[in-house]
Coordinates of C-alpha atoms in Angstrom, one line a residue:
M585 CA 0.3 0.0 -0.1
P586 CA 1.3 3.4 -0.8
T587 CA 2.2 5.8 2.0
A588 CA 2.8 9.4 2.4
A589 CA 6.5 9.1 2.0
S590 CA 6.3 6.8 -1.0
I591 CA 4.0 9.4 -2.4
L592 CA 6.2 12.2 -1.9
K593 CA 9.1 10.3 -3.5
D594 CA 7.4 8.4 -6.4
V595 CA 4.7 11.0 -7.5
F596 CA 6.9 14.4 -6.6
G597 CA 10.2 13.4 -6.4
Y598 CA 11.2 14.5 -2.9
D599 CA 13.0 12.3 -0.5
T600 CA 12.1 14.3 2.7
F601 CA 9.3 16.4 4.0
R602 CA 9.8 19.6 4.8
P603 CA 9.1 21.1 8.4
M604 CA 5.7 20.6 9.5
Q605 CA 4.5 19.0 6.3
R606 CA 4.5 15.3 7.7
E607 CA 2.8 16.5 10.9
V608 CA -0.1 18.1 9.1
I609 CA -0.6 15.2 6.6
D610 CA -0.6 12.9 9.5
N611 CA -3.2 14.9 11.3
V612 CA -5.3 15.1 8.1
L613 CA -5.0 11.3 7.4
A614 CA -6.2 10.7 10.9
G615 CA -9.3 12.5 10.4
H616 CA -8.9 15.6 12.5
D617 CA -9.7 19.2 11.0
S618 CA -6.3 21.3 10.9
L619 CA -5.1 25.0 10.5
A620 CA -1.9 24.8 8.9
V621 CA 0.1 28.2 8.8
M622 CA 3.4 28.0 6.8
P623 CA 5.6 30.3 5.2
T624 CA 5.1 31.1 1.6
G625 CA 7.4 28.3 -0.4
G626 CA 7.1 26.4 2.6
G627 CA 5.2 23.5 1.0
K628 CA 1.6 24.0 1.9
S629 CA 0.2 22.5 -1.3
L630 CA 1.9 18.9 -0.5
C631 CA -0.1 19.2 2.9
Y632 CA -3.5 18.3 1.1
Q633 CA -2.1 17.0 -2.4
V634 CA -0.4 13.9 -0.8
P635 CA -3.6 13.1 1.4
A636 CA -5.7 13.3 -1.8
L637 CA -3.6 10.5 -3.3
L638 CA -4.1 8.4 -0.3
L639 CA -7.9 9.1 0.5
D640 CA -10.2 7.0 -1.5
G641 CA -12.7 10.0 -2.1
L642 CA -12.2 13.5 -3.9
T643 CA -10.2 16.3 -2.4
V644 CA -12.0 19.8 -3.0
V645 CA -9.8 22.8 -2.9
V646 CA -11.0 26.3 -2.5
S647 CA -8.8 29.0 -4.0
P648 CA -9.5 32.5 -4.6
L649 CA -7.7 33.0 -8.0
I650 CA -8.0 31.1 -11.1
S651 CA -4.6 31.7 -12.0
L652 CA -3.3 29.9 -8.8
M653 CA -5.8 27.1 -9.7
K654 CA -4.5 26.8 -13.2
D655 CA -0.8 26.8 -12.0
Q656 CA -1.2 24.0 -9.5
I657 CA -3.2 22.1 -12.1
E658 CA -0.5 22.2 -14.4
Q659 CA 2.1 21.1 -11.8
L660 CA -0.2 18.2 -10.9
H661 CA -0.6 17.2 -14.5
A662 CA 3.1 17.1 -15.0
A663 CA 3.6 14.8 -12.0
G664 CA 0.7 12.7 -13.3
V665 CA -2.1 13.7 -11.0
P666 CA -5.6 13.7 -12.2
A667 CA -6.7 17.1 -11.2
L668 CA -9.2 19.6 -12.5
T669 CA -11.0 23.0 -12.0
L670 CA -14.4 24.4 -12.7
N671 CA -14.5 28.1 -13.3
S672 CA -15.6 30.9 -15.8
T673 CA -12.6 30.1 -18.2
L674 CA -13.9 26.9 -19.5
T675 CA -16.4 26.4 -22.3
P676 CA -19.8 24.8 -21.5
Q677 CA -18.5 21.6 -23.3
Q678 CA -15.5 21.6 -21.2
Y679 CA -17.2 22.6 -18.0
A680 CA -19.7 19.8 -18.7
S681 CA -16.9 17.2 -19.4
N682 CA -15.1 18.1 -16.1
M683 CA -18.3 17.7 -14.1
D684 CA -18.8 14.3 -15.8
K685 CA -15.1 13.1 -14.8
V686 CA -15.9 14.2 -11.4
R687 CA -19.1 12.0 -11.2
R688 CA -17.3 8.9 -12.6
G689 CA -14.3 9.3 -10.1
K690 CA -11.7 10.1 -12.5
V691 CA -10.5 13.1 -10.5
K692 CA -8.7 13.1 -7.4
L693 CA -8.6 17.0 -6.6
L694 CA -11.1 19.8 -7.8
Y695 CA -10.2 23.3 -7.6
L696 CA -12.9 25.9 -7.3
A697 CA -13.4 29.5 -6.4
P698 CA -15.5 30.2 -3.3
E699 CA -18.2 31.5 -5.6
T700 CA -18.4 28.8 -7.5
L701 CA -18.5 26.2 -5.0
L702 CA -21.5 27.8 -3.6
T703 CA -23.8 27.5 -6.8
P704 CA -26.5 25.3 -6.9
R705 CA -24.9 23.3 -9.9
V706 CA -21.6 22.6 -8.0
M707 CA -23.2 22.0 -4.7
G708 CA -25.2 19.4 -6.5
L709 CA -22.6 17.8 -8.2
L710 CA -20.6 17.2 -4.7
D711 CA -23.6 15.8 -3.3
E712 CA -23.3 13.0 -5.9
V713 CA -19.6 12.1 -4.9
K714 CA -17.8 11.3 -1.9
V715 CA -15.9 14.3 -0.6
S716 CA -12.9 13.3 1.7
L717 CA -11.1 16.2 2.0
F718 CA -12.2 19.9 2.2
T719 CA -9.2 22.3 2.0
I720 CA -9.4 26.0 2.3
D721 CA -6.5 28.0 0.6
E722 CA -5.7 31.2 1.8
A723 CA -7.7 31.0 4.9
H724 CA -6.8 34.6 5.9
C725 CA -9.4 35.7 3.5
I726 CA -11.9 34.2 6.2
S727 CA -10.8 36.9 9.0
E728 CA -11.9 40.4 9.0
W729 CA -8.6 41.0 10.9
G730 CA -6.8 39.8 8.0
H731 CA -5.0 41.9 5.3
D732 CA -7.3 40.3 2.4
F733 CA -10.6 39.7 4.1
R734 CA -13.4 38.4 1.5
P735 CA -16.8 38.0 2.5
E736 CA -17.4 35.0 0.3
Y737 CA -14.8 33.1 2.3
R738 CA -17.2 33.4 5.4
Q739 CA -20.0 31.4 3.7
L740 CA -17.5 28.5 3.2
V741 CA -18.9 27.6 6.6
D742 CA -22.2 26.5 5.2
A743 CA -20.5 24.6 2.4
R744 CA -18.3 22.8 4.8
Q745 CA -21.6 21.6 6.7
R746 CA -22.6 20.1 3.6
F747 CA -19.7 17.4 3.9
P748 CA -19.9 16.5 7.5
D749 CA -17.8 13.2 6.9
A750 CA -15.1 15.1 5.2
V751 CA -11.6 16.3 6.8
C752 CA -11.2 20.1 6.6
L753 CA -7.9 21.5 6.2
A754 CA -7.3 25.6 6.2
L755 CA -3.9 26.7 4.9
T756 CA -2.4 30.2 4.9
A757 CA 0.9 31.6 5.2
T758 CA 0.2 35.0 6.7
A759 CA -1.9 35.0 9.9
T760 CA -1.3 36.8 13.1
E761 CA -2.4 35.2 16.3
R762 CA -5.7 37.1 16.2
V763 CA -6.4 35.9 12.5
R764 CA -5.5 32.3 13.5
E765 CA -8.3 32.6 16.4
D766 CA -10.7 34.2 14.0
I767 CA -10.0 31.4 11.4
Q768 CA -10.4 28.5 14.0
T769 CA -13.4 30.0 15.6
T770 CA -15.1 30.5 12.5
L771 CA -14.5 27.1 11.2
G772 CA -15.0 25.2 14.4
F773 CA -11.6 23.9 14.7
S774 CA -9.9 22.7 17.9
R775 CA -7.0 24.7 19.0
S776 CA -5.0 21.4 19.4
N777 CA -5.1 21.0 15.6
E778 CA -3.2 24.3 14.8
F779 CA 0.3 23.6 13.2
L780 CA 2.5 26.8 13.2
A781 CA 5.8 26.4 11.1
S782 CA 8.2 29.1 11.4
F783 CA 7.7 32.4 9.3
N784 CA 11.3 32.7 8.8
R785 CA 12.6 32.5 5.1
P786 CA 16.5 32.2 5.8
N787 CA 17.1 32.2 2.0
L788 CA 15.8 36.0 1.7
Y789 CA 18.2 38.9 2.0
I790 CA 15.9 41.6 3.7
E791 CA 16.8 45.4 2.9
V792 CA 15.0 48.4 3.7
A793 CA 16.1 52.0 2.6
R794 CA 14.8 55.5 2.3
R795 CA 13.6 56.3 -1.3
S796 CA 15.6 59.4 -2.6
N797 CA 16.5 58.8 -6.2
A798 CA 14.2 56.1 -6.7
F799 CA 14.8 54.9 -10.3
N800 CA 18.7 55.0 -9.9
Q801 CA 18.0 52.8 -6.5
V802 CA 16.1 50.4 -8.8
L803 CA 18.7 50.2 -11.5
N804 CA 21.6 49.5 -9.2
Y805 CA 19.5 47.0 -7.4
L806 CA 18.8 45.3 -10.6
S807 CA 22.3 45.1 -11.6
R808 CA 22.7 42.4 -8.8
Y809 CA 20.2 40.2 -10.9
P810 CA 21.1 40.2 -14.5
D811 CA 18.9 38.2 -16.6
Q812 CA 16.8 37.0 -13.9
S813 CA 13.0 36.9 -12.6
G814 CA 11.6 39.6 -10.5
I815 CA 8.6 41.6 -9.2
I816 CA 8.6 45.2 -8.9
Y817 CA 5.2 46.4 -6.8
C818 CA 4.1 50.1 -7.0
F819 CA 1.2 51.9 -5.4
S820 CA -0.5 53.2 -8.2
R821 CA -1.2 52.3 -12.1
R822 CA 0.7 55.6 -13.2
Q823 CA 3.7 54.4 -11.4
V824 CA 3.8 50.9 -12.9
D825 CA 3.4 52.4 -16.3
D826 CA 6.0 55.2 -16.0
L827 CA 8.8 52.7 -14.2
A828 CA 8.0 49.8 -16.8
A829 CA 8.5 52.3 -19.7
K830 CA 11.6 53.8 -18.1
L831 CA 13.0 50.3 -17.4
K832 CA 12.2 49.1 -20.9
A833 CA 14.3 52.3 -22.6
H834 CA 17.2 51.3 -20.5
G835 CA 17.2 47.9 -22.2
L836 CA 15.5 45.7 -19.6
S837 CA 13.1 42.7 -20.4
V838 CA 10.0 44.3 -18.6
R839 CA 6.3 44.4 -19.1
P840 CA 3.6 46.3 -16.7
Y841 CA 0.5 44.6 -15.1
H842 CA -2.4 46.5 -13.3
A843 CA -6.1 46.5 -13.3
G844 CA -6.3 49.3 -15.9
L845 CA -4.9 47.2 -18.5
D846 CA -7.4 45.2 -20.6
E847 CA -7.9 41.6 -19.6
L848 CA -6.0 40.2 -22.4
A849 CA -3.0 42.4 -22.0
R850 CA -2.9 41.5 -18.3
K851 CA -3.0 37.7 -19.2
R852 CA -0.5 38.2 -22.0
N853 CA 2.0 39.8 -19.8
Q854 CA 1.4 37.7 -16.8
E855 CA 1.9 34.4 -19.2
A856 CA 5.2 36.1 -20.6
F857 CA 6.5 36.7 -17.1
I858 CA 5.5 32.9 -15.7
R859 CA 7.0 31.4 -19.1
D860 CA 10.2 33.1 -18.7
D861 CA 9.8 35.1 -21.9
V862 CA 10.2 38.2 -19.9
Q863 CA 12.3 38.7 -16.6
I864 CA 10.6 41.7 -15.0
I865 CA 7.2 42.4 -14.0
V866 CA 6.1 45.8 -12.8
A867 CA 2.6 45.6 -11.0
T868 CA 0.3 46.9 -8.4
I869 CA -0.7 44.4 -5.7
A870 CA -3.4 43.1 -8.0
F871 CA -0.4 40.8 -9.3
G872 CA 0.9 37.9 -7.9
M873 CA -1.4 36.0 -5.3
G874 CA -2.1 33.5 -8.1
I875 CA 1.9 33.0 -8.8
N876 CA 3.6 30.2 -7.9
K877 CA 6.9 31.1 -9.9
P878 CA 9.6 29.3 -7.7
N879 CA 12.6 31.0 -9.4
V880 CA 11.7 34.8 -8.8
R881 CA 15.2 35.9 -7.7
F882 CA 14.0 39.5 -6.3
V883 CA 10.9 41.4 -5.2
I884 CA 11.2 45.5 -4.9
H885 CA 8.6 47.5 -3.0
Y886 CA 8.7 50.7 -4.8
D887 CA 6.3 52.2 -2.0
L888 CA 5.4 51.3 1.4
P889 CA 2.9 48.5 1.9
K890 CA -0.5 48.7 3.6
S891 CA 0.4 46.3 6.1
I892 CA 3.2 43.8 7.2
E893 CA 1.1 40.9 6.2
E894 CA 0.7 42.3 2.7
Y895 CA 4.5 43.1 2.7
Y896 CA 5.4 39.4 4.0
Q897 CA 3.1 37.6 1.3
E898 CA 4.7 39.8 -1.4
I899 CA 8.3 39.4 -0.6
G900 CA 7.4 35.7 -0.1
R901 CA 7.0 35.3 -3.9
A902 CA 10.8 35.5 -4.2
G903 CA 13.1 32.4 -3.6
R904 CA 10.1 29.9 -3.4
D905 CA 12.6 27.2 -4.6
G906 CA 14.7 27.6 -1.6
L907 CA 17.6 29.5 -3.4
P908 CA 19.1 33.0 -2.4
A909 CA 16.9 35.8 -3.3
G910 CA 16.4 39.5 -2.4
C911 CA 13.9 41.9 -1.0
L912 CA 14.3 45.7 -1.3
L913 CA 11.6 48.1 0.4
L914 CA 12.0 51.6 -0.6
Y915 CA 9.8 54.4 1.3
N916 CA 9.5 57.8 2.3
N917 CA 7.0 60.2 4.3
A918 CA 4.8 60.9 1.0
D919 CA 3.9 57.2 1.2
I920 CA 2.6 57.5 4.8
Q921 CA 0.3 60.4 3.6
K922 CA -0.7 58.5 0.6
Q923 CA -1.9 55.5 2.9
H924 CA -3.5 57.8 5.3
Y925 CA -5.6 59.5 2.4
F926 CA -7.2 56.0 1.7
I927 CA -7.6 55.1 5.3
D928 CA -9.8 58.1 6.2
E929 CA -12.3 57.1 3.6
K930 CA -13.0 54.0 5.6
E931 CA -15.2 54.0 8.4
G932 CA -15.8 51.9 11.7
Q933 CA -14.0 48.6 12.1
Q934 CA -12.1 48.7 8.7
R935 CA -10.6 52.0 9.6
I936 CA -9.5 50.8 12.9
V937 CA -7.8 47.8 11.3
A938 CA -6.2 49.8 8.4
E939 CA -4.8 52.4 10.8
K940 CA -3.3 49.7 13.0
H941 CA -1.8 47.9 10.2
L942 CA -0.1 51.1 8.5
E943 CA 1.2 51.8 12.0
D944 CA 2.9 48.4 12.3
M945 CA 4.4 48.8 8.8
V946 CA 5.9 52.1 9.4
D947 CA 7.4 50.9 12.6
Y948 CA 9.0 48.1 11.0
A949 CA 10.5 50.1 8.0
E950 CA 12.1 52.7 10.2
N951 CA 13.4 50.5 12.8
G952 CA 16.7 49.5 11.3
S953 CA 18.6 49.2 14.7
V954 CA 17.9 45.5 14.9
C955 CA 18.1 42.6 12.5
R956 CA 15.2 42.7 10.1
R957 CA 14.0 39.3 11.3
K958 CA 13.3 40.2 14.8
P959 CA 10.4 42.5 14.2
L960 CA 9.0 40.9 11.2
L961 CA 8.9 37.6 12.8
N962 CA 7.6 38.9 16.1
Y963 CA 4.7 40.5 14.5
F964 CA 3.5 36.9 13.6
G965 CA 4.0 35.8 17.2
E966 CA 7.4 34.1 16.8
E967 CA 10.5 34.9 18.7
Y968 CA 13.8 35.2 16.5
T969 CA 16.4 34.1 19.1
A970 CA 19.3 34.4 16.7
S971 CA 21.8 37.1 17.7
A972 CA 22.1 37.8 13.8
C973 CA 20.6 36.5 10.8
N974 CA 23.6 37.2 8.4
N975 CA 21.0 37.9 5.6
C976 CA 19.5 41.2 6.1
D977 CA 21.0 44.8 5.8
H978 CA 21.4 45.2 9.4
C979 CA 23.5 42.1 10.1
R980 CA 25.1 42.1 6.7
P981 CA 26.3 45.3 4.4
A982 CA 24.5 44.9 1.1
N983 CA 27.8 45.4 -0.6
L984 CA 28.6 41.7 0.3
V985 CA 25.5 40.5 -1.1
R986 CA 25.9 38.2 -3.9
P987 CA 23.1 35.7 -4.7
V988 CA 23.6 32.5 -6.4
P989 CA 24.0 33.3 -9.9
L990 CA 21.3 31.1 -11.6
N991 CA 22.4 32.1 -15.3
A992 CA 25.6 31.5 -17.4
S993 CA 25.1 34.7 -19.6
H994 CA 28.2 36.4 -18.1
Q995 CA 30.2 33.0 -17.4
V996 CA 32.8 31.2 -19.4
E997 CA 32.9 27.4 -19.8
P998 CA 34.8 25.5 -16.9
K999 CA 38.0 25.0 -18.8
Q1000 CA 38.3 28.7 -19.6
R1001 CA 37.3 29.7 -16.1
Q1002 CA 39.6 32.6 -14.6
L1003 CA 41.3 31.6 -11.5
P1004 CA 42.8 33.6 -8.6
R1005 CA 46.5 34.5 -9.6
A1006 CA 48.0 32.2 -6.9
A1007 CA 45.7 29.2 -8.0
A1008 CA 46.6 30.0 -11.6
K1009 CA 50.5 29.7 -10.8
T1010 CA 49.9 26.6 -9.0
E1011 CA 48.1 24.7 -11.8
R1012 CA 50.6 25.8 -14.3
T1013 CA 53.7 24.5 -12.3
A1014 CA 52.0 21.4 -11.0
S1015 CA 50.1 18.5 -12.5
H1016 CA 48.2 17.8 -9.0
P1017 CA 47.4 20.4 -6.4
D1018 CA 48.7 20.2 -3.0
T1019 CA 46.0 18.8 -0.8
T1020 CA 47.9 19.1 2.4
I1021 CA 46.1 22.1 3.8
P1022 CA 42.4 21.3 2.7
A1023 CA 43.2 17.5 4.1
Q1024 CA 44.4 18.9 7.4
K1025 CA 41.2 21.0 7.7
F1026 CA 38.8 18.1 7.1
L1027 CA 40.7 15.8 9.5
S1028 CA 40.7 18.3 12.0
C1029 CA 36.7 18.7 11.3
V1030 CA 36.2 15.1 12.0
K1031 CA 38.1 15.2 15.2
R1032 CA 36.4 18.4 16.5
T1033 CA 33.1 17.2 16.0
G1034 CA 33.7 14.0 18.1
E1035 CA 34.1 11.4 15.1
N1036 CA 30.6 10.7 15.1
F1037 CA 29.4 12.3 11.9
G1038 CA 29.3 11.4 8.1
M1039 CA 30.9 12.9 5.4
V1040 CA 28.1 15.5 4.2
Y1041 CA 27.7 16.7 7.9
I1042 CA 31.5 17.5 7.9
V1043 CA 31.5 19.3 4.4
N1044 CA 28.4 21.3 5.7
V1045 CA 30.5 22.6 8.9
L1046 CA 33.6 23.3 6.7
T1047 CA 31.7 25.1 4.2
G1048 CA 29.4 27.3 6.8
V1049 CA 26.1 25.6 6.4
R1050 CA 24.4 26.8 9.3
N1051 CA 21.4 24.2 9.4
E1052 CA 19.4 23.0 12.3
R1053 CA 21.5 19.9 13.1
I1054 CA 24.7 21.7 13.3
V1055 CA 23.5 24.7 15.3
A1056 CA 21.7 22.1 17.9
N1057 CA 25.0 20.6 18.3
K1058 CA 26.8 23.9 18.6
H1059 CA 29.3 23.0 15.8
D1060 CA 28.9 26.6 14.4
D1061 CA 30.9 27.6 17.2
L1062 CA 33.8 25.4 16.3
S1063 CA 37.3 26.7 14.7
T1064 CA 36.5 24.7 11.8
F1065 CA 33.4 26.0 11.1
N1066 CA 33.2 28.0 7.6
I1067 CA 36.8 27.4 7.0
G1068 CA 36.2 25.6 3.8
S1069 CA 35.7 28.4 1.3
E1070 CA 38.6 27.4 -1.0
L1071 CA 36.8 24.4 -2.4
T1072 CA 33.3 23.8 -3.7
T1073 CA 31.0 21.0 -2.0
P1074 CA 31.7 18.3 -4.8
D1075 CA 35.5 18.8 -4.4
W1076 CA 35.2 18.5 -0.4
I1077 CA 33.4 15.1 -1.3
K1078 CA 36.1 14.1 -3.6
L1079 CA 38.9 14.9 -1.1
A1080 CA 36.8 12.8 1.6
R1081 CA 36.6 9.8 -0.6
S1082 CA 40.3 9.9 -1.3
L1083 CA 41.2 10.6 2.6
I1084 CA 39.1 7.3 3.1
N1085 CA 40.8 5.5 0.1
N1086 CA 44.3 6.2 1.3
G1087 CA 43.8 5.0 4.9
Y1088 CA 43.4 8.3 6.9
I1089 CA 39.6 8.0 7.8
N1090 CA 37.5 5.0 8.6
E1091 CA 33.7 4.9 7.3
E1092 CA 31.4 3.1 9.3
G1093 CA 27.4 2.8 8.7
N1094 CA 25.6 4.3 5.9
F1095 CA 23.9 7.5 5.2
P1096 CA 22.4 9.2 7.0
F1097 CA 23.8 7.4 10.1
E1098 CA 27.5 6.7 8.8
K1099 CA 30.2 8.3 10.8
L1100 CA 34.0 9.2 9.7
T1101 CA 36.8 8.2 12.3
L1102 CA 40.2 9.0 12.2
T1103 CA 42.9 6.2 11.7
D1104 CA 46.5 6.4 13.3
K1105 CA 47.9 7.3 10.0
A1106 CA 45.7 10.7 10.1
L1107 CA 46.3 11.5 13.7
T1108 CA 50.1 11.1 13.2
A1109 CA 50.1 13.6 10.0
L1110 CA 48.0 16.0 12.1
K1111 CA 50.4 15.9 15.0
Q1112 CA 53.5 16.0 12.7
R1113 CA 51.9 18.3 10.4
S1114 CA 53.4 15.9 7.6
P1115 CA 52.4 16.5 4.0
I1116 CA 49.2 14.7 2.9
Q1117 CA 49.2 14.1 -0.8
V1118 CA 46.3 11.9 -2.1
G1119 CA 45.1 11.1 -5.5
L1120 CA 42.0 12.8 -7.0
S1121 CA 39.6 11.3 -9.3
A1122 CA 39.2 14.8 -10.6
H1123 CA 41.0 18.1 -10.6
I1124 CA 40.3 20.4 -7.8
T1125 CA 39.7 24.1 -8.8
P1126 CA 40.4 26.4 -5.8
T1127 CA 38.0 29.6 -5.3
P1128 CA 38.9 32.8 -3.6
S1129 CA 39.6 32.5 0.0
S1130 CA 38.6 36.0 1.7
S1131 CA 36.4 37.3 4.4
R1132 CA 34.0 38.3 1.7
A1133 CA 33.9 34.6 0.0
R1134 CA 33.1 33.1 3.3
V1135 CA 30.1 35.4 3.9
E1136 CA 28.6 34.8 0.7
R1137 CA 29.4 30.8 1.0
A1138 CA 27.5 30.9 4.4
A1139 CA 24.7 32.8 2.6
A1140 CA 24.4 30.7 -0.3
A1141 CA 24.9 27.3 1.6
S1142 CA 26.1 24.6 -0.7
D1143 CA 24.4 25.9 -3.7
E1144 CA 27.6 27.5 -5.1
A1145 CA 28.6 24.2 -6.1
Y1146 CA 26.9 23.7 -9.3
N1147 CA 28.1 23.9 -12.8
R1148 CA 26.6 27.4 -14.1
A1149 CA 27.4 26.4 -17.8
L1150 CA 25.5 23.2 -17.3
F1151 CA 22.6 24.9 -15.7
A1152 CA 22.3 27.4 -18.5
V1153 CA 22.1 24.4 -21.1
L1154 CA 19.6 22.6 -19.0
R1155 CA 17.6 25.9 -18.6
Q1156 CA 17.4 26.2 -22.2
K1157 CA 16.3 22.5 -22.7
R1158 CA 13.4 22.9 -20.0
K1159 CA 12.3 26.2 -21.9
D1160 CA 12.1 24.2 -25.2
L1161 CA 10.3 21.3 -23.8
A1162 CA 8.0 24.0 -21.9
D1163 CA 7.1 26.0 -25.2
L1164 CA 6.2 22.7 -26.9
E1165 CA 4.1 21.8 -24.2
G1166 CA 2.5 25.3 -23.5
V1167 CA 3.4 25.2 -19.7
P1168 CA 5.7 27.4 -17.6
P1169 CA 9.1 26.1 -17.4
Y1170 CA 8.8 25.4 -13.7
V1171 CA 6.3 22.9 -14.2
I1172 CA 8.8 20.6 -16.1
F1173 CA 11.6 20.9 -13.3
P1174 CA 11.9 23.9 -10.8
D1175 CA 15.6 25.5 -10.7
R1176 CA 16.3 23.7 -7.4
T1177 CA 16.0 20.3 -9.7
L1178 CA 18.3 21.9 -12.3
V1179 CA 20.9 22.9 -9.8
E1180 CA 21.3 19.3 -8.5
M1181 CA 21.7 18.1 -12.0
S1182 CA 24.2 20.6 -12.6
T1183 CA 26.0 19.5 -9.2
Y1184 CA 26.0 15.6 -9.7
Y1185 CA 26.1 15.3 -13.3
P1186 CA 23.5 12.3 -13.5
Q1187 CA 24.2 10.3 -16.5
R1188 CA 21.9 7.1 -15.9
L1189 CA 18.0 7.0 -15.3
T1190 CA 18.8 5.6 -11.8
S1191 CA 21.0 8.4 -11.1
L1192 CA 18.6 10.8 -12.5
K1193 CA 15.8 9.4 -10.2
Q1194 CA 17.9 10.3 -7.2
I1195 CA 17.6 14.0 -8.1
S1196 CA 15.1 15.9 -6.0
G1197 CA 12.1 16.8 -7.9
V1198 CA 12.1 14.2 -10.1
G1199 CA 9.3 11.7 -9.6
K1200 CA 8.3 8.7 -11.8
V1201 CA 6.1 10.6 -14.3
K1202 CA 8.5 12.9 -15.0
L1203 CA 11.4 10.7 -15.2
E1204 CA 9.4 8.9 -17.8
R1205 CA 8.2 11.9 -19.6
Y1206 CA 11.7 14.0 -19.5
G1207 CA 14.2 11.7 -18.3
S1208 CA 15.7 10.7 -21.5
A1209 CA 15.9 14.3 -22.9
F1210 CA 17.7 15.6 -19.9
L1211 CA 19.9 12.9 -19.8
L1212 CA 21.1 13.3 -23.5
T1213 CA 21.7 16.9 -22.5
I1214 CA 23.8 16.0 -19.6
C1215 CA 26.0 13.1 -21.3
D1216 CA 26.9 15.6 -24.3
F1217 CA 27.9 18.1 -21.9
C1218 CA 30.0 16.0 -19.8
R1219 CA 31.4 14.1 -22.5
S1220 CA 32.7 17.5 -24.3
H1221 CA 33.9 18.8 -20.9
N1222 CA 35.3 15.5 -19.4
L1223 CA 33.2 15.5 -16.5
K1224 CA 32.4 12.5 -14.5
E1225 CA 29.0 11.5 -12.6
I1226 CA 29.1 12.4 -8.9
S1227 CA 27.3 10.0 -6.6
K1228 CA 24.5 12.2 -4.6
P1229 CA 24.5 11.1 -0.9
Q1230 CA 21.5 8.9 0.2

């Protein structure tokens, strides 16, 4: 029988659940109504998609936007999951056909807008089938204290009562304690079934600046992200049009988006952005709620948002793939006056709520004396206890920011890559690099961590990955933490294998329970500081070693190890396939999957299956095309497959 874990791997291609996913899924499968609050990009969709494939009935998903439904359905179809929608974009024939498929049990997930669900026609349809899971996405729309209250969401209480045997799951990324209480009270949930994941998005570099020469500030910021996807939010339609026109005049790939454009133009511009035909979208807040594009590398707020919830939701559209992304907020006093002008037009409770939201937003923007994450997470009831996040303008100066360059437009091929002068000199005068210093670092790290951890763990310590396990063990306080910036992660893995093969290290157990211990040979070499020359299967290419490089490596974790030239080739292959199928490129594979392919060079179907995001159906549909591309590249660059740690 399939399990949640087997569905995760076989259908969606992931080895492990993200934080809180497993707990929510288990609670739903146990038949308990649940409220899950998880950050944007935290994997909320899998919390109902996995149960939907394990429950024997239909899963109904209530979602506020057609574009969001379309996006989810395209991704599910690519993974081989039967999902449909009923909405106004369908022809009468398509609508009737979809209803018939629901009746015949050919659908596992049915996406509906609240107003569609509440129609007699759809309610009658659902009375004919077994509804096992009733999911309410963007559940903050239920609460009057939420930043996006929608009266039709309140009516979902009546709809839920039509399916008394169905489990109800409410999901949101933005909910203060007051909003969470309102959601649960309205839906009749037990507080014991609330799941609250961390609101922290550690991959986002958060920056706030006073707006002075706004256009130049934007241009300077965009120079950090050449040829990459991003969103710029403006307060008014006029600002959107003016800024988009000026950016286009500077040669940038950009389109506008706001409610003043006709529907066809809005749809055309949004599709161009989603399909990577256009890199930048300049928009009012009307854009983005239905966008699940994972490779958005930056979000700029040209004006002050109305609330922290709105701000958090919008910056959450950056870096959904988990790779580094940037968020810039520009503001000045004129923004506050504009917001007050519109607040003054409100009355009663709406005015009170709007004034409170703006007050909190202004306090956040003007509080640059502490780590940006502290007040941001505190707003949602979460205490940020770290002394510094190392990824905001307070904890790390903006001039040290260099997100992972997910394009190769300015990169030369690996064999022609420029090396630092010292490294280039070494390569010219020796056929093999001197491995003594990195070997000593690796052996010392094994020793200082207690000879109780595996290869990947040691490499993470050396390269400055501050993950939950390393922090819990306080190994980020060791002298060997983040001293390995001269090598990439794959090169450290190669070196470790060579140390094992040459008798310096014993390896016991299997991943993730293996551990490395030092032999007498290693202890003697460390004590006497004797040379450690080990043969390597591939040449090690040093990278610049400096305090700046170490800071950047810590921010990018292990994602700097991938081959950028191969990534660019794979990205083009993905774009070609996506254009043929008429879907956004990320529906084929997200950037995270291409990064892994460009790190481990899989050249067999069994190896490709181990890459994150490659499920059974996607392996069958796209595996051969990507393998052919990878094999051709590796052959021409003399690259060998690297085993991915299991």
